[in-house]
């Protein structure tokens, strides 16, 4: 029996032994006097509504293990052309033939498929890492022309360079940071494919544990309206004032890719745990061309139901961008209504003990 078979057998046996214990538990467990939650027999509630402007790029990827050296340009003409936007060479080139690469599904960790090598790093699970390449093509609907187009990678281990249609659009230097690439200037629409190429260098590691290698988290295509809230562009921080009333300051960061400045209305609505709207406010904002602007407003909710370990009460904040008359008009981005959970919690700290 090799190491892999031994680990699989041990995991399976452990799982079988654990099933009766979980099924038999009918009351909160205690360990060292600390109460543990009761095991559930059903799935957890669905998370808040996700951003519908994001499309999961799970399939369609091709992978090559190992580096592919780009041929050095010969002569002045080739050097000049290779330096121009859209003229990447080697595996990053638009017309590169990747038909013999392996088809993979993202998230993908090529280190997990490596054999155990005694000379490989022990902290990385005795698995070699190295360098790999990914490529993918996608078509964009002509109706998306004029929108902001982005690529989001939730995590790439470890260092990465990303090309779109032969131009570098992003670099990443950590496997624990997401990567956002605005590809609007490089995107093509209709029958002309967009080519994504990614070189991942997992030779270096950041931790003393197994980290994997490659596009080990989800990848997304993002399409935003020309005037819209940017990615991760909503910030709120519930606070209780001196009179004991709860206020929710909200900041929404907007971007404008249109040809003229745009004036919009930003509306924020707070919902209680039962889904009832408890407070709504709006503010006008003008966003210059190809720039960003912050819209700031405050929701006054008065007496809030506080969050605690025993009663983890969550409110939901919805932020919407409207044009042409506020609520009587149309949503600038009708398919994207960010829903962010938030909690109100009283926190008192002692200057003497720090608790």
XYZ file of C-alpha atoms in Angstrom:
355
model
C 0.000 0.000 0.000
C 1.501 3.348 -1.022
C 1.209 6.616 0.951
C -1.812 7.879 -1.030
C -3.766 4.645 -0.466
C -2.869 4.709 3.220
C -4.093 8.289 3.649
C -7.329 7.581 1.767
C -8.006 4.463 3.811
C -7.324 6.289 7.076
C -9.589 9.200 6.090
C -12.390 6.841 5.107
C -12.169 4.877 8.334
C -12.152 8.074 10.381
C -15.229 9.353 8.568
C -17.106 6.098 9.169
C -16.275 6.177 12.870
C -17.446 9.796 13.119
C -20.884 9.294 11.566
C -22.599 7.577 14.539
C -21.287 10.194 16.943
C -22.688 13.065 14.882
C -26.002 11.358 14.296
C -26.438 10.494 17.949
C -25.758 13.992 19.229
C -29.007 15.614 20.314
C -27.822 18.327 22.646
C -25.120 20.970 22.639
C -21.707 19.424 23.202
C -19.306 20.644 25.848
C -15.521 20.467 25.914
C -13.673 22.021 28.804
C -16.904 23.774 29.761
C -17.264 25.568 26.394
C -20.665 24.930 24.724
C -20.615 23.699 21.139
C -23.521 24.104 18.681
C -25.848 21.192 18.094
C -25.214 19.249 14.846
C -27.757 20.085 12.153
C -29.601 17.595 9.939
C -30.238 20.112 7.162
C -28.265 22.428 4.925
C -27.404 25.895 6.252
C -29.513 28.785 4.981
C -28.615 30.171 1.582
C -26.183 33.080 1.663
C -27.309 36.568 0.795
C -27.861 37.256 -2.878
C -24.611 37.184 -4.832
C -23.559 39.753 -7.415
C -25.327 38.742 -10.671
C -22.866 40.822 -12.699
C -20.242 38.128 -12.015
C -20.139 34.962 -14.150
C -18.162 31.961 -12.946
C -15.392 30.889 -15.346
C -15.155 27.281 -14.256
C -14.847 25.393 -17.543
C -12.993 25.957 -20.796
C -9.481 26.293 -19.333
C -6.395 24.577 -20.766
C -3.277 23.887 -18.729
C 0.378 23.194 -19.509
C 2.716 22.031 -16.766
C 6.180 23.559 -17.008
C 7.461 26.807 -18.429
C 7.364 27.714 -22.117
C 10.249 29.953 -23.090
C 9.307 32.662 -25.571
C 11.629 32.918 -28.562
C 13.827 36.009 -28.475
C 12.932 38.497 -31.221
C 15.462 38.648 -34.055
C 16.226 42.021 -35.535
C 14.805 45.481 -35.014
C 11.423 44.859 -36.671
C 10.553 41.870 -34.498
C 11.744 43.677 -31.370
C 9.592 46.698 -32.233
C 6.508 44.583 -32.874
C 6.973 42.477 -29.710
C 6.928 45.644 -27.599
C 3.606 46.840 -29.012
C 0.319 46.259 -27.163
C -1.391 43.053 -28.208
C 1.765 41.461 -29.607
C 2.794 39.146 -26.800
C 4.984 36.270 -27.928
C 5.236 32.639 -26.908
C 2.401 31.035 -24.920
C 0.908 34.471 -24.222
C 0.360 35.179 -27.930
C -3.203 35.332 -29.199
C -2.609 32.756 -31.967
C -0.557 30.331 -29.879
C -1.638 26.718 -30.472
C -2.744 25.226 -27.134
C -4.760 22.364 -28.628
C -2.526 19.727 -27.013
C -2.813 21.246 -23.518
C -4.873 19.444 -20.876
C -8.469 20.571 -20.346
C -8.975 21.472 -16.665
C -11.689 22.857 -14.424
C -10.982 25.853 -12.190
C -10.324 25.836 -9.215
C -7.268 23.794 -10.221
C -4.197 22.826 -8.187
C -1.531 21.116 -10.253
C 0.644 20.387 -7.197
C -2.049 18.074 -5.834
C -1.579 15.810 -8.856
C 2.196 15.522 -8.369
C 3.752 12.372 -6.946
C 5.347 12.433 -3.534
C 9.031 13.266 -3.932
C 11.336 12.705 -0.981
C 13.567 15.623 -1.950
C 10.624 18.067 -2.261
C 9.810 20.502 0.536
C 8.280 18.792 3.577
C 6.061 21.779 4.481
C 4.568 21.700 0.974
C 3.591 18.066 1.339
C 6.605 16.588 -0.506
C 5.025 17.714 -3.792
C 6.938 19.584 -6.510
C 5.499 22.938 -7.604
C 7.315 24.809 -10.356
C 5.741 26.812 -13.206
C 2.541 26.312 -15.217
C 0.470 28.048 -17.911
C -3.289 28.485 -18.324
C -5.206 29.678 -21.388
C -8.887 30.272 -22.124
C -10.957 31.968 -24.796
C -14.343 33.599 -24.302
C -16.872 35.486 -26.416
C -18.565 38.672 -25.244
C -22.076 39.607 -26.320
C -22.192 42.767 -28.473
C -24.764 44.034 -25.952
C -21.893 44.278 -23.450
C -20.119 46.905 -25.537
C -19.740 50.075 -23.466
C -19.790 48.219 -20.145
C -16.868 47.826 -17.766
C -15.388 44.347 -18.233
C -13.225 42.785 -15.525
C -11.578 39.491 -14.650
C -11.528 38.448 -10.992
C -9.321 35.678 -9.615
C -9.982 34.786 -5.981
C -6.504 33.326 -5.575
C -3.487 32.309 -7.691
C -0.574 30.408 -6.125
C 1.819 32.031 -6.214
C 3.208 34.690 -8.623
C 1.298 35.318 -11.840
C 1.256 37.422 -14.995
C -2.042 37.751 -16.856
C -2.413 38.648 -20.535
C -5.652 39.402 -22.415
C -5.530 39.521 -26.197
C -1.752 39.725 -26.124
C -1.430 42.573 -23.600
C -0.387 42.344 -19.943
C -3.334 43.352 -17.757
C -2.246 42.312 -14.249
C 0.497 40.884 -12.049
C 0.028 39.034 -8.774
C 2.691 38.476 -6.127
C 0.784 36.544 -3.457
C -1.378 33.462 -3.389
C -3.473 35.005 -0.606
C -4.642 38.102 -2.462
C -7.399 38.276 -5.053
C -6.571 39.715 -8.465
C -8.821 42.211 -10.280
C -8.011 43.082 -13.888
C -9.931 45.752 -15.821
C -9.899 44.444 -19.399
C -12.326 47.008 -20.839
C -9.708 48.597 -23.171
C -8.684 45.175 -24.534
C -12.061 43.425 -24.856
C -13.545 42.392 -28.197
C -17.200 41.593 -28.871
C -19.262 39.344 -31.108
C -17.494 36.531 -32.962
C -13.953 37.719 -32.195
C -12.692 35.688 -29.230
C -10.911 37.109 -26.219
C -7.802 35.122 -25.299
C -6.705 34.895 -21.643
C -3.182 33.598 -20.904
C -1.732 33.220 -17.404
C 1.792 32.228 -16.410
C 1.927 31.005 -12.805
C 5.214 30.638 -10.950
C 4.739 28.547 -7.811
C 8.454 28.029 -7.218
C 8.379 30.265 -4.146
C 6.061 29.670 -1.181
C 4.702 31.989 1.477
C 3.881 29.691 4.364
C 5.084 26.606 6.181
C 2.061 24.554 5.125
C 0.733 23.047 1.892
C -0.272 25.919 -0.433
C -0.891 24.299 -3.787
C -0.100 25.729 -7.201
C -2.163 27.431 -9.908
C -5.657 28.893 -10.157
C -6.655 27.270 -6.889
C -9.708 29.493 -6.308
C -12.604 30.673 -8.452
C -12.255 32.842 -11.556
C -14.963 35.287 -12.664
C -15.982 37.420 -15.626
C -17.526 40.699 -14.443
C -19.699 42.995 -16.573
C -20.768 46.310 -15.069
C -22.972 49.076 -16.407
C -21.034 52.141 -17.645
C -21.955 53.970 -14.418
C -21.935 51.544 -11.511
C -20.573 50.672 -8.094
C -17.032 49.369 -8.432
C -16.031 45.923 -7.236
C -16.028 45.817 -3.414
C -17.196 49.414 -3.552
C -19.698 49.476 -0.659
C -18.508 50.259 2.871
C -20.686 50.561 5.962
C -19.850 50.778 9.651
C -22.752 50.678 12.162
C -22.231 53.067 15.067
C -24.210 54.040 18.178
C -24.298 57.766 18.934
C -24.208 59.440 22.346
C -28.022 59.367 22.512
C -28.039 55.578 22.103
C -29.366 55.578 18.533
C -27.775 53.395 15.877
C -26.511 55.037 12.695
C -25.221 53.237 9.595
C -22.858 55.434 7.549
C -22.644 54.125 3.964
C -20.038 54.955 1.324
C -20.537 53.706 -2.253
C -17.699 54.230 -4.735
C -18.897 54.741 -8.307
C -17.040 54.632 -11.625
C -17.995 56.102 -14.984
C -16.815 54.735 -18.348
C -19.207 56.857 -20.425
C -18.165 59.780 -22.645
C -19.690 62.419 -20.373
C -20.057 63.092 -16.660
C -23.061 61.306 -15.171
C -25.370 62.340 -12.333
C -27.061 59.444 -10.573
C -28.948 58.722 -7.375
C -27.512 56.233 -4.901
C -30.148 54.601 -2.723
C -29.394 52.502 0.352
C -32.016 50.295 2.021
C -31.585 48.387 5.265
C -33.561 45.183 5.841
C -34.114 43.412 9.152
C -33.531 39.645 9.544
C -37.103 38.973 8.396
C -36.530 40.878 5.147
C -38.564 43.990 6.032
C -37.179 47.367 5.000
C -36.502 49.373 8.166
C -34.765 52.440 6.743
C -34.030 53.965 3.349
C -31.990 56.989 2.259
C -30.657 58.371 -1.011
C -28.158 60.929 -2.240
C -27.220 62.403 -5.621
C -23.708 61.920 -6.991
C -21.913 63.182 -10.073
C -19.209 60.935 -11.530
C -16.656 62.513 -13.916
C -15.621 60.763 -17.128
C -13.246 57.829 -16.547
C -13.005 58.667 -12.846
C -14.476 57.591 -9.532
C -16.643 59.376 -6.974
C -17.867 58.512 -3.473
C -21.535 58.785 -2.551
C -22.005 59.168 1.214
C -25.195 58.837 3.234
C -26.329 57.711 6.679
C -29.191 55.443 7.704
C -30.768 56.260 11.090
C -32.223 53.015 12.432
C -32.701 54.029 16.070
C -33.024 50.946 18.274
C -31.248 48.027 16.622
C -31.469 44.363 17.501
C -27.947 43.622 18.662
C -25.794 40.768 17.467
C -24.457 38.260 19.969
C -23.141 34.722 19.986
C -26.487 33.515 21.343
C -28.593 35.567 18.860
C -26.469 36.282 15.745
C -28.828 38.901 14.317
C -27.880 40.113 10.841
C -29.309 43.049 8.934
C -28.930 43.319 5.153
C -27.869 46.441 3.280
C -28.877 46.919 -0.367
C -27.254 49.705 -2.379
C -28.716 50.653 -5.755
C -27.677 53.150 -8.445
C -30.606 54.915 -10.105
C -30.789 57.313 -13.035
C -33.411 59.685 -14.464
C -35.423 60.638 -11.431
C -34.437 58.475 -8.505
C -36.975 55.833 -7.498
C -39.244 56.802 -10.366
C -36.443 56.236 -12.869
C -34.497 53.202 -13.933
C -31.586 51.425 -12.296
C -28.274 52.314 -13.894
C -27.274 48.721 -13.241
C -30.612 46.904 -12.744
C -29.095 43.417 -12.464
C -26.598 44.381 -9.778
C -28.063 45.129 -6.390
C -25.315 44.444 -3.835
C -26.642 42.836 -0.649
C -24.193 43.040 2.240
C -24.875 41.537 5.692
C -24.055 43.687 8.692
C -24.426 43.408 12.422
C -24.869 45.885 15.261
C -22.931 45.063 18.378
C -22.200 47.101 21.506
C -18.477 47.021 22.256
C -17.007 48.420 25.458
C -13.265 48.422 26.072
C -11.435 49.257 29.257
C -8.394 51.521 28.963
C -6.891 49.678 31.915
C -7.278 46.051 30.837
C -7.861 46.430 27.093
C -10.945 44.224 27.383
